[in-house]
C-alpha atoms as an extended CHARMM CRD file, in Angstrom:
* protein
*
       245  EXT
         1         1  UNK       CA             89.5100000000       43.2530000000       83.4450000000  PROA      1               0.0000000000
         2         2  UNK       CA             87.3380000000       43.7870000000       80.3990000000  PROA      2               0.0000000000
         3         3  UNK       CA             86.2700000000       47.8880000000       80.0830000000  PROA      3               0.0000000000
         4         4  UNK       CA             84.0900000000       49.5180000000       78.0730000000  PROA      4               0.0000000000
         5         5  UNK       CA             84.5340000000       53.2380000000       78.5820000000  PROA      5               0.0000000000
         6         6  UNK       CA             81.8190000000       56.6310000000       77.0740000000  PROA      6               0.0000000000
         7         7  UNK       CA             80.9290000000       54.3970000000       73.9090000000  PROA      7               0.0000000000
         8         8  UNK       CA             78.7800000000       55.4010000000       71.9890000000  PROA      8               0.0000000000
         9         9  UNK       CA             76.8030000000       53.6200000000       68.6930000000  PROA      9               0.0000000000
        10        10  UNK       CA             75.0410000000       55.3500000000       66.2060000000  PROA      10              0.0000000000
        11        11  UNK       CA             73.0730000000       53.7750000000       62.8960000000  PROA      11              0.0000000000
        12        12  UNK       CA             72.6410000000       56.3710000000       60.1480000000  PROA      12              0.0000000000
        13        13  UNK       CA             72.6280000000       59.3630000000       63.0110000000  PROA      13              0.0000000000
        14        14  UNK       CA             70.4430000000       57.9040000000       65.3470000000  PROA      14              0.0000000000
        15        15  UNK       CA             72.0160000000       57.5780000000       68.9310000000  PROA      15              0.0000000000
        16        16  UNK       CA             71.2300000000       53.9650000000       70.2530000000  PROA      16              0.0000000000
        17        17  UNK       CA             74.3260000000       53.6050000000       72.9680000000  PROA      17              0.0000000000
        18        18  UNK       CA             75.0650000000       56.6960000000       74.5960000000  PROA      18              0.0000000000
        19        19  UNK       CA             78.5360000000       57.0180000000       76.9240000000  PROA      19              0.0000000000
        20        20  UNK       CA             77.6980000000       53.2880000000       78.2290000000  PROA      20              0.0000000000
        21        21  UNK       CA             81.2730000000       52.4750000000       80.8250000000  PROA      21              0.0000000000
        22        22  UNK       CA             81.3590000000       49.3670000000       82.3090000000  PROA      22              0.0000000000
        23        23  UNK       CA             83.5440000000       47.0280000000       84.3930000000  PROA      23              0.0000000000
        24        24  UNK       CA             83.9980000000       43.5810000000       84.0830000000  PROA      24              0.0000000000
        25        25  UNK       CA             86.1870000000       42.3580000000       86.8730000000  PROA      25              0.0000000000
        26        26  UNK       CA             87.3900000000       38.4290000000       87.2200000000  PROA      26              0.0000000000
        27        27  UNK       CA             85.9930000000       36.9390000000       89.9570000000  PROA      27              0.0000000000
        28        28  UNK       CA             82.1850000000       38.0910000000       89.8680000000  PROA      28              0.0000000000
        29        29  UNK       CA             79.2570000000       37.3270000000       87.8720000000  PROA      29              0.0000000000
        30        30  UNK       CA             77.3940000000       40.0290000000       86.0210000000  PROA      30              0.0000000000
        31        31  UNK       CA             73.7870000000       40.8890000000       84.2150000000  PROA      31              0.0000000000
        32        32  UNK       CA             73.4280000000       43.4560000000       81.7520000000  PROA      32              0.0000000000
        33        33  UNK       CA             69.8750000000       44.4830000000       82.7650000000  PROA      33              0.0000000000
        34        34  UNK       CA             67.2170000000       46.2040000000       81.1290000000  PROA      34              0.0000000000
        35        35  UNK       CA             63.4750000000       45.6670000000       78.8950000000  PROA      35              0.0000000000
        36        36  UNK       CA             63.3670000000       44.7080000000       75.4410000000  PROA      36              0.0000000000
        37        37  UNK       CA             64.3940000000       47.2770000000       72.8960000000  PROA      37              0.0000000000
        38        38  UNK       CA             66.5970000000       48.9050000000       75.7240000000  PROA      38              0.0000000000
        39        39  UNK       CA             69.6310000000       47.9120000000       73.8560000000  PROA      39              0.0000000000
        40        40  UNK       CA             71.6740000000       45.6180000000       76.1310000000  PROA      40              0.0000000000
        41        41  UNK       CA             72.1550000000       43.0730000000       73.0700000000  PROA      41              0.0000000000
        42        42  UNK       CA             73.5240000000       45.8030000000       70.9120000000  PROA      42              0.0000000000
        43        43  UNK       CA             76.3230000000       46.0130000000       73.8330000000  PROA      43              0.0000000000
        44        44  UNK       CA             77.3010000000       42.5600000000       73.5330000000  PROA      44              0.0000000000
        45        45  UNK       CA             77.8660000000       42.3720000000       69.8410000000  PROA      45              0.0000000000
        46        46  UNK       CA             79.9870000000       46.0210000000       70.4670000000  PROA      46              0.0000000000
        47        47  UNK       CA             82.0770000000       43.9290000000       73.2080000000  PROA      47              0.0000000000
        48        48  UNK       CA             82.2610000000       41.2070000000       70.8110000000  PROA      48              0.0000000000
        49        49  UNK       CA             83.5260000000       43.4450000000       67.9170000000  PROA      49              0.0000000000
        50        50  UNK       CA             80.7820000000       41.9990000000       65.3040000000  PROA      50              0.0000000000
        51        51  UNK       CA             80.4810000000       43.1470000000       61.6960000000  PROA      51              0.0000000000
        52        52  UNK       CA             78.1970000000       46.5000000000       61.7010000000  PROA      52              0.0000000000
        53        53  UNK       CA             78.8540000000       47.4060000000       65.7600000000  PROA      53              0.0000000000
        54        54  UNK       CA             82.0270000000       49.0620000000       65.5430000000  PROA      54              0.0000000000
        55        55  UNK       CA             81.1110000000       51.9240000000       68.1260000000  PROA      55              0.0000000000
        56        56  UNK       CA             80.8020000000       55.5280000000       67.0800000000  PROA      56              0.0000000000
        57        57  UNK       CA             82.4760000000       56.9030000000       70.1840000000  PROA      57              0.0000000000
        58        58  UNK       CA             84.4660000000       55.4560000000       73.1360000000  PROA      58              0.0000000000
        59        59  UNK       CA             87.1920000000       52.5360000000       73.9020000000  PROA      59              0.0000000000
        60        60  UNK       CA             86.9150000000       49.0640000000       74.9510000000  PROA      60              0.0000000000
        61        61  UNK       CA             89.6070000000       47.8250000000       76.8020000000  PROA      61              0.0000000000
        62        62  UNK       CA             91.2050000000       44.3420000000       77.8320000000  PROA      62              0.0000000000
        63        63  UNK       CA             93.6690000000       43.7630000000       80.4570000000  PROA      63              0.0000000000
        64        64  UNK       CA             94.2540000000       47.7060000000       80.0140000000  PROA      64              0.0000000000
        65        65  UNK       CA             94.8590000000       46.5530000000       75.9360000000  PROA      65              0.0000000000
        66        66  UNK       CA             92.7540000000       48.5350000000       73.6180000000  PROA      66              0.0000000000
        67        67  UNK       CA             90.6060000000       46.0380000000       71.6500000000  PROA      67              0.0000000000
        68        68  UNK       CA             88.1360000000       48.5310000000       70.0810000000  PROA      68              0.0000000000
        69        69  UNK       CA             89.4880000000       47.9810000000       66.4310000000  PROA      69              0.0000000000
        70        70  UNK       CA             90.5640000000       44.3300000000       67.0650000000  PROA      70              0.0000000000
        71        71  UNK       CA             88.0290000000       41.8620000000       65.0400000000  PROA      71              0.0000000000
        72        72  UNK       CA             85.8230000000       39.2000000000       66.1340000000  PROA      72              0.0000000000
        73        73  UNK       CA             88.6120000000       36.4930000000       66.0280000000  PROA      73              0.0000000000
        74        74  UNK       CA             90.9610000000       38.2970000000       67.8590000000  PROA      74              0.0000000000
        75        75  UNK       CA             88.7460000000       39.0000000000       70.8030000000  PROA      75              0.0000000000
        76        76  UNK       CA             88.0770000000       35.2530000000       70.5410000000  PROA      76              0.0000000000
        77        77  UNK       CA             91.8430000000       34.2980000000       71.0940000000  PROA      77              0.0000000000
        78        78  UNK       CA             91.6380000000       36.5950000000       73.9680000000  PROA      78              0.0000000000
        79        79  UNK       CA             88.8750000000       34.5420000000       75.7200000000  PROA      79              0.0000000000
        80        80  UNK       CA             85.6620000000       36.8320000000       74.8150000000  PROA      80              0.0000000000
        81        81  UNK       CA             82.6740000000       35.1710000000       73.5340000000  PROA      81              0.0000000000
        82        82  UNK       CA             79.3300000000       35.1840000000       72.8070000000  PROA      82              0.0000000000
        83        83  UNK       CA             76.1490000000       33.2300000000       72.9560000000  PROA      83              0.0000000000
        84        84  UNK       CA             73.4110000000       34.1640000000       70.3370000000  PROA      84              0.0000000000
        85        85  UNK       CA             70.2300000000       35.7190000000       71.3070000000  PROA      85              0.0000000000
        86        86  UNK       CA             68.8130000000       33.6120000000       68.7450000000  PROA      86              0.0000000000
        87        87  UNK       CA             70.6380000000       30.2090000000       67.5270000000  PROA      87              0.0000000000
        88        88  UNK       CA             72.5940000000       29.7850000000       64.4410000000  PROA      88              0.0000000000
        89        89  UNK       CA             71.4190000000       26.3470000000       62.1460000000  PROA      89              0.0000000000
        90        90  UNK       CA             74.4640000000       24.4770000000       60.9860000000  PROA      90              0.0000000000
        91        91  UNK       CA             73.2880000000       21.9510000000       58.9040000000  PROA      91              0.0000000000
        92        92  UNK       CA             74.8480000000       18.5190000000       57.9650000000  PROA      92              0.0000000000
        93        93  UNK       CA             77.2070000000       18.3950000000       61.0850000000  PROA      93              0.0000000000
        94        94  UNK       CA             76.7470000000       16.2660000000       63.9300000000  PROA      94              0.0000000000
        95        95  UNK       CA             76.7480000000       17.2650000000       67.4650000000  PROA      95              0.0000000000
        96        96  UNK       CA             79.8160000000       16.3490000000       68.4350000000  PROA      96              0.0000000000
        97        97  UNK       CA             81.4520000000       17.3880000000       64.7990000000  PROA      97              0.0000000000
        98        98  UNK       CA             79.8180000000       21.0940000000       65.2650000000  PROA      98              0.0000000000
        99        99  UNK       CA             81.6030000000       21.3810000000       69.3070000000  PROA      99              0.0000000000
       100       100  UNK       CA             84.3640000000       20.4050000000       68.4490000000  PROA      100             0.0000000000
       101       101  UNK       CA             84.6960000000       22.8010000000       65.2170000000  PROA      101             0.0000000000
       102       102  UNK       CA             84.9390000000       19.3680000000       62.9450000000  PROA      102             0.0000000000
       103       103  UNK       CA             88.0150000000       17.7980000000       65.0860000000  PROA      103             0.0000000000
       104       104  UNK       CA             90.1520000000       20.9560000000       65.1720000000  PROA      104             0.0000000000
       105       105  UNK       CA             89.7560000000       21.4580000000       69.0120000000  PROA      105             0.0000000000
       106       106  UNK       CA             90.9450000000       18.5310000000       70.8380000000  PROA      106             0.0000000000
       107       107  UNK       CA             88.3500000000       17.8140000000       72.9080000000  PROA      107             0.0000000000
       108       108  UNK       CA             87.5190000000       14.5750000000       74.7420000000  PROA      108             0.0000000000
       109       109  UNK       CA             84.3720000000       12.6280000000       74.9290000000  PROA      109             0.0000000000
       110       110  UNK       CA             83.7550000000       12.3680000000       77.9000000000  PROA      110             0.0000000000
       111       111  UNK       CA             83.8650000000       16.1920000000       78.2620000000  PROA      111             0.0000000000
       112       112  UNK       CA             81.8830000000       16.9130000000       75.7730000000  PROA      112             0.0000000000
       113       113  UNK       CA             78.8200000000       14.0650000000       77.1030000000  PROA      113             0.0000000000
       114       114  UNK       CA             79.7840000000       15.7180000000       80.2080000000  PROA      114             0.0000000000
       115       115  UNK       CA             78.9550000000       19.6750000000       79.0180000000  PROA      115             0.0000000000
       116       116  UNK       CA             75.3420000000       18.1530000000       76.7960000000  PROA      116             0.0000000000
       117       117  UNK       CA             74.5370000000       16.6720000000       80.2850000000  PROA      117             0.0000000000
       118       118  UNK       CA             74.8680000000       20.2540000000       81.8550000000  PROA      118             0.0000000000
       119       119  UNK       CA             72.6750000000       21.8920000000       79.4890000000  PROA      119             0.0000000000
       120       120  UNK       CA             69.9790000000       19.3600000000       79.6360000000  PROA      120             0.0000000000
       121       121  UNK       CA             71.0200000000       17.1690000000       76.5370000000  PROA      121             0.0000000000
       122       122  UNK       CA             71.5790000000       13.4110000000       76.9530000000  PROA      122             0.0000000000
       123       123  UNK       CA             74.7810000000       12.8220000000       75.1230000000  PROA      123             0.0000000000
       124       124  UNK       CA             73.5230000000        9.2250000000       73.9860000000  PROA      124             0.0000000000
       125       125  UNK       CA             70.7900000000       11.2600000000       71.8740000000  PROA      125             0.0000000000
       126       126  UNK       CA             72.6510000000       13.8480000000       70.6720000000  PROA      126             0.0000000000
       127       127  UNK       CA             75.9440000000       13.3690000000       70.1100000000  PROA      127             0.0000000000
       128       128  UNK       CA             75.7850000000       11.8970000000       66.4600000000  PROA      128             0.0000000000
       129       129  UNK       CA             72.9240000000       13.3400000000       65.7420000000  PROA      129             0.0000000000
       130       130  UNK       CA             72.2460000000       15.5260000000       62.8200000000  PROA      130             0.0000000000
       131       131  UNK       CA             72.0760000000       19.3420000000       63.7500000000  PROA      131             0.0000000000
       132       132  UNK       CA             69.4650000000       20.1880000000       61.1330000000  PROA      132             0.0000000000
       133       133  UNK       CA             65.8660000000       21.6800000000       60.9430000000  PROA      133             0.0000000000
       134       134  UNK       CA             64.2430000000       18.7570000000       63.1730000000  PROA      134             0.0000000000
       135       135  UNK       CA             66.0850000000       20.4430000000       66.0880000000  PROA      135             0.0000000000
       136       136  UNK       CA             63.7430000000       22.7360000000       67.9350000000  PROA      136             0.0000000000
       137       137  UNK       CA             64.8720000000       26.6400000000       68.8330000000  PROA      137             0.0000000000
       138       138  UNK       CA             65.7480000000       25.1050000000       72.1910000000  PROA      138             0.0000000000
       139       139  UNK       CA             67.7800000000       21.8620000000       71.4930000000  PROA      139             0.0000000000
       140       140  UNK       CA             69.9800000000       24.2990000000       69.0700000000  PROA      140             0.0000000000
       141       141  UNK       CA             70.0670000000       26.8620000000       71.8220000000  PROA      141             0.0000000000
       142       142  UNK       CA             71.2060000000       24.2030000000       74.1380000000  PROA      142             0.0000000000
       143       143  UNK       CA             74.2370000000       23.3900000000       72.1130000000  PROA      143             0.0000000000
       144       144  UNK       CA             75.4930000000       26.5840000000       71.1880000000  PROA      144             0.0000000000
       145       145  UNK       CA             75.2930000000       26.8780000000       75.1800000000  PROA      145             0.0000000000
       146       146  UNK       CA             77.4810000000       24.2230000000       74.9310000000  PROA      146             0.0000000000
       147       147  UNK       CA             80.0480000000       25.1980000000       72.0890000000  PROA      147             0.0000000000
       148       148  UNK       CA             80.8910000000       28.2760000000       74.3850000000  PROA      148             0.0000000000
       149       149  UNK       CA             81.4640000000       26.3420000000       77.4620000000  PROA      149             0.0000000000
       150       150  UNK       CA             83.7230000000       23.9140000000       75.9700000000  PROA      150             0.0000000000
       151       151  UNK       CA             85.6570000000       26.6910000000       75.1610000000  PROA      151             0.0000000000
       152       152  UNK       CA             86.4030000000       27.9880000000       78.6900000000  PROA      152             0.0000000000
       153       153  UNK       CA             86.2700000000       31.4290000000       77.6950000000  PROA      153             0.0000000000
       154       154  UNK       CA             87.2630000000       34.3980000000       80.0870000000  PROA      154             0.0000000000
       155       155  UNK       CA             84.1360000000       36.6540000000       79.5310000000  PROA      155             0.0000000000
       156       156  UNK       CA             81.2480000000       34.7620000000       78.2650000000  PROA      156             0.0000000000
       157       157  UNK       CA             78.4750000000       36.5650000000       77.0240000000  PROA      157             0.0000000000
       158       158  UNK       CA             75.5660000000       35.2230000000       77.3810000000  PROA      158             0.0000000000
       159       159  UNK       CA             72.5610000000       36.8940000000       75.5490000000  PROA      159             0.0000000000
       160       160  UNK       CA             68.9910000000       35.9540000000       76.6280000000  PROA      160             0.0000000000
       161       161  UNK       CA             70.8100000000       32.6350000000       77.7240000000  PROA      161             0.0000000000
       162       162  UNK       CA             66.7760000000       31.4010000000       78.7480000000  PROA      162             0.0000000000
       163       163  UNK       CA             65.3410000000       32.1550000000       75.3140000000  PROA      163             0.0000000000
       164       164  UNK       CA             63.7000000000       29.6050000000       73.3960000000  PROA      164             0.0000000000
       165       165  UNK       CA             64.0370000000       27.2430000000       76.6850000000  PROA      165             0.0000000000
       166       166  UNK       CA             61.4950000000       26.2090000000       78.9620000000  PROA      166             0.0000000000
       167       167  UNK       CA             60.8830000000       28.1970000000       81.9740000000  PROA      167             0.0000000000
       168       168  UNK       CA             61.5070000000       25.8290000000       84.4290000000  PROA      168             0.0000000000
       169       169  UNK       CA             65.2220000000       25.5880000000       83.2530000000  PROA      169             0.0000000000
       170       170  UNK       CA             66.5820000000       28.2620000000       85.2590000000  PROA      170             0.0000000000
       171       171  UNK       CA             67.8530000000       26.0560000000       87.1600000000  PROA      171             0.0000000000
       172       172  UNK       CA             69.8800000000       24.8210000000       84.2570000000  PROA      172             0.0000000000
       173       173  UNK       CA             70.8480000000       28.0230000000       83.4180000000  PROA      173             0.0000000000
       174       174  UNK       CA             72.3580000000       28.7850000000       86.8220000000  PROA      174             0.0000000000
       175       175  UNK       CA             74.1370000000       25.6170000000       86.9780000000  PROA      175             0.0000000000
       176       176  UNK       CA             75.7610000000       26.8890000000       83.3770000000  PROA      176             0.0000000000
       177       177  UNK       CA             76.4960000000       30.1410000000       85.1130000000  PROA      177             0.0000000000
       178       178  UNK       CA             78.2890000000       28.1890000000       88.0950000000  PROA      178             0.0000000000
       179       179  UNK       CA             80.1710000000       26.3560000000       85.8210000000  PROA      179             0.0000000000
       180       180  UNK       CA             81.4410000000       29.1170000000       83.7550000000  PROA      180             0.0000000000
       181       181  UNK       CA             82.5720000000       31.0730000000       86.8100000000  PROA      181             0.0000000000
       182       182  UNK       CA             83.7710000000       27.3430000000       88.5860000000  PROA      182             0.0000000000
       183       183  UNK       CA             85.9630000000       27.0230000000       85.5250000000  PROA      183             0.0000000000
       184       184  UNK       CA             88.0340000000       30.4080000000       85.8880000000  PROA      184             0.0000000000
       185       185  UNK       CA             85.6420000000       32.3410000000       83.6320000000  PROA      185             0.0000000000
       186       186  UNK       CA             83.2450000000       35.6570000000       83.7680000000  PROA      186             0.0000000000
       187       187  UNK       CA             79.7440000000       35.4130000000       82.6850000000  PROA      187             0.0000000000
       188       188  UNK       CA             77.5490000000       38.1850000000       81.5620000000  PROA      188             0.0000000000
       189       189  UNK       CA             74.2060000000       37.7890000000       81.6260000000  PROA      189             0.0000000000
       190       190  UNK       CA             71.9010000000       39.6780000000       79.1480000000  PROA      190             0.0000000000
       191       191  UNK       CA             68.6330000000       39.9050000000       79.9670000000  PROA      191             0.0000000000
       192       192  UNK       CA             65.4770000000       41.2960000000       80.8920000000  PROA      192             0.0000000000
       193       193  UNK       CA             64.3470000000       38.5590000000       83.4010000000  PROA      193             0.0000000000
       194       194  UNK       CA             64.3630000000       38.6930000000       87.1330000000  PROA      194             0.0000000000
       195       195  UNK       CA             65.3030000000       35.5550000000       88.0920000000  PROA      195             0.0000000000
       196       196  UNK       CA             67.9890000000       35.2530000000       85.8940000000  PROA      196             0.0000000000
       197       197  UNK       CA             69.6430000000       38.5370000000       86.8980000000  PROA      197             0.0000000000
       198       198  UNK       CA             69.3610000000       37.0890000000       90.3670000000  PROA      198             0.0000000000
       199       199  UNK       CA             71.7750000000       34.5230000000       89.7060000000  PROA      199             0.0000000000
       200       200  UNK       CA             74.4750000000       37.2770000000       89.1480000000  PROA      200             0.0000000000
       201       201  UNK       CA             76.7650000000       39.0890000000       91.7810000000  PROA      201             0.0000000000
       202       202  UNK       CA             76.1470000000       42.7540000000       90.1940000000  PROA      202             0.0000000000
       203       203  UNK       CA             74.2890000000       44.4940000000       87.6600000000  PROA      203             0.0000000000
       204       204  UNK       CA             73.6390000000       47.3550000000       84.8540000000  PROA      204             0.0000000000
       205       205  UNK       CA             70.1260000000       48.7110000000       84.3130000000  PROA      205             0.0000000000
       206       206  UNK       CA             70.3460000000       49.8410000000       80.6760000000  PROA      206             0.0000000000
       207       207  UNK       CA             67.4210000000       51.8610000000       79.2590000000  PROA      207             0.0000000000
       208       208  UNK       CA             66.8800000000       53.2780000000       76.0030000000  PROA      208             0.0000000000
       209       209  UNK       CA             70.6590000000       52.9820000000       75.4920000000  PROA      209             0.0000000000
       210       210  UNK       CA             72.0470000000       54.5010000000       78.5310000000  PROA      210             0.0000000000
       211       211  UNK       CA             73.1190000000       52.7190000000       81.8040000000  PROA      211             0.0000000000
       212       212  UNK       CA             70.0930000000       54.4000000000       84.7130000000  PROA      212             0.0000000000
       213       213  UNK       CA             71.7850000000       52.3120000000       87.5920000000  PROA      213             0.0000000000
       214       214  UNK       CA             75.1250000000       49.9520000000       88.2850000000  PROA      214             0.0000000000
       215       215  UNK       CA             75.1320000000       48.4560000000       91.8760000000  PROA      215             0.0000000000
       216       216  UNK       CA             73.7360000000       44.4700000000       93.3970000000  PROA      216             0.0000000000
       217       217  UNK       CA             71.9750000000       42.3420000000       91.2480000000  PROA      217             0.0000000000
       218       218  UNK       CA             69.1880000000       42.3860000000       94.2910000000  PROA      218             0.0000000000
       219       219  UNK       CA             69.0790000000       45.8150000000       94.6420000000  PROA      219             0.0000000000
       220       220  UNK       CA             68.6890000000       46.4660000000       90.8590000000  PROA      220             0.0000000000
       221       221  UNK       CA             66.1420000000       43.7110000000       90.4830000000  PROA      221             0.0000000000
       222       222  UNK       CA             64.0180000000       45.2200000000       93.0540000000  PROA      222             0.0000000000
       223       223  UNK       CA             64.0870000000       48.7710000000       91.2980000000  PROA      223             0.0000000000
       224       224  UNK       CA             63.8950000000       47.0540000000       87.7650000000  PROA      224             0.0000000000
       225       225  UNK       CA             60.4520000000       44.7270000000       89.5360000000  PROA      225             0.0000000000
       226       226  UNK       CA             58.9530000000       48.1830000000       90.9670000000  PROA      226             0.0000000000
       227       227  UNK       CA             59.6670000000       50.6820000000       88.6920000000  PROA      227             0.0000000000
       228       228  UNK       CA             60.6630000000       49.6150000000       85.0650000000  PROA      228             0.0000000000
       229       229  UNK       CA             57.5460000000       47.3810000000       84.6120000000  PROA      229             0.0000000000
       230       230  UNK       CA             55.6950000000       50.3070000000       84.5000000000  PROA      230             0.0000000000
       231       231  UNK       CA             58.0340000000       53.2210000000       83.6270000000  PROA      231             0.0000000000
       232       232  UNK       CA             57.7300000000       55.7910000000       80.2120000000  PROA      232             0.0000000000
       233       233  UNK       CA             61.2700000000       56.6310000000       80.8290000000  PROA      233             0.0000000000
       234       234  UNK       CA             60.3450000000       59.4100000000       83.0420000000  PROA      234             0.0000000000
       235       235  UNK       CA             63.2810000000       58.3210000000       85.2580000000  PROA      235             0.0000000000
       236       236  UNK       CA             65.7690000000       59.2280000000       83.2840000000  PROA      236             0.0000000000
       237       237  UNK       CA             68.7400000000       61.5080000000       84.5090000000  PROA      237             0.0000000000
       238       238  UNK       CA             67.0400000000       64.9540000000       83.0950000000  PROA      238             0.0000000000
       239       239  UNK       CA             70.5200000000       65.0910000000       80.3980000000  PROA      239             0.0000000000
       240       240  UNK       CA             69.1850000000       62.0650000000       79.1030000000  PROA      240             0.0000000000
       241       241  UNK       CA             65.3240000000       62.3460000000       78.5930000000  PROA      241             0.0000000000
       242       242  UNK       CA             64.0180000000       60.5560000000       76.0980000000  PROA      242             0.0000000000
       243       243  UNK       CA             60.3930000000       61.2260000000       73.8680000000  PROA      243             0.0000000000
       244       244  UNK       CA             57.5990000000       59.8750000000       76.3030000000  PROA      244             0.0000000000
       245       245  UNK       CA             55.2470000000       57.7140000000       74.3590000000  PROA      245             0.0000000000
């Protein structure tokens, strides 16, 4: 089980995680919840241990181990990663060469042609081709999707896994989701979409850096729909007002 328990993250004293707990169990899918700006991205890269989001307060634990201090790699070797908000460019590489970390992971062919075909890529396209700036947003989304699923992790993270694809490949995105939890793994969904939080088991409404509600992805989608559309934070536990605008 992956825990994050009271943390906290500050940036030159200004509070932008406050006492967030949460509980990853094996076996479920999850979505991290919440508008833009509410800081549910800032929680994955504190899961993930990145450079910058070591958090101010709190523990993060794994398998009851506490990871809080361990770095990026180390939580990798665990089985915790995480997909980009916004996609890396790795120039020069091919497709294949860039999933399979240049031939150090010993991956098949057919597994990887298998894993483009899940994310909407046909492998006869794109696996020798270039990765370089004649790659839209999207097709480099799409394989970074793909770098983390060949990896099998145990907790994927996957942040705004629709962003800079099309609409009308949520279904894609659920069969990725399937996949990942098919395969023995956890995803965790961040976003501030509906539909995609639908696809999950349960969720955590985050706003302005605090978690407002934990329970069913339905039930939260259905508050998030009728309330946070249109919400100036007024629904805030009264400990944790924040400035109306």
């Amino acid at each position: 089980m992956l825990e994050l328990i009271d943390i906290g993250f500050e940036v030159e004293g200004k509070k932008i995680l406050r006492k967030i707990t949460m509980k990853f169990e094996e076996g479920k899918k999850y979505s991290i919840l919440g508008m833009n700006g509410a800081g549910k991205s800032t929680i994955a890269y504190v899961i993930m241990g990145l450079e910058g989001y070591k958090p101010t307060a709190g523990k993060i634990y794994l398998d009851g181990e506490d990871i809080t201090d361990l770095p990026v790699s180390e939580r990798a070797k665990r089985g915790i990663t995480l997909l980009w908000q916004e996609p890396a460019r790795f120039r020069g590489l091919t497709v294949k060469d860039y999933l399979t970390l240049g031939g150090k992971l010993n991956i098949k062919k057919d597994e990887i042609a298998q894993i483009l075909e899940l994310v909407g890529l046909s492998p006869l396209l794109y696996m020798n081709r270039t990765v370089d700036e004649s790659l839209s947003g999207g097709e480099r989304k799409r394989i970074e999707l793909a770098s983390v699923l060949l990896l099998k992790p145990r907790y994927a993270i996957l942040d705004e896994p629709d962003s800079g694809i099309d609409i009308m490949s949520l279904d894609m995105i659920k069969n990725v989701i399937d996949w990942i939890f098919d395969h023995g793994g956890t995803p965790i969904l961040i976003t501030h979409r509906e539909e995609v939080a639908l696809e999950t088991d349960e969720s955590y409404l985050v706003c302005r850096g605090i978690i407002l509600k934990r329970g069913k992805s339905k039930d939260l989608v259905e508050y998030y729909r009728t309330t946070c559309d249109k919400c100036d934070h007024i629904n805030l536990p009264v400990e944790n007002k924040v400035e109306r605008k």
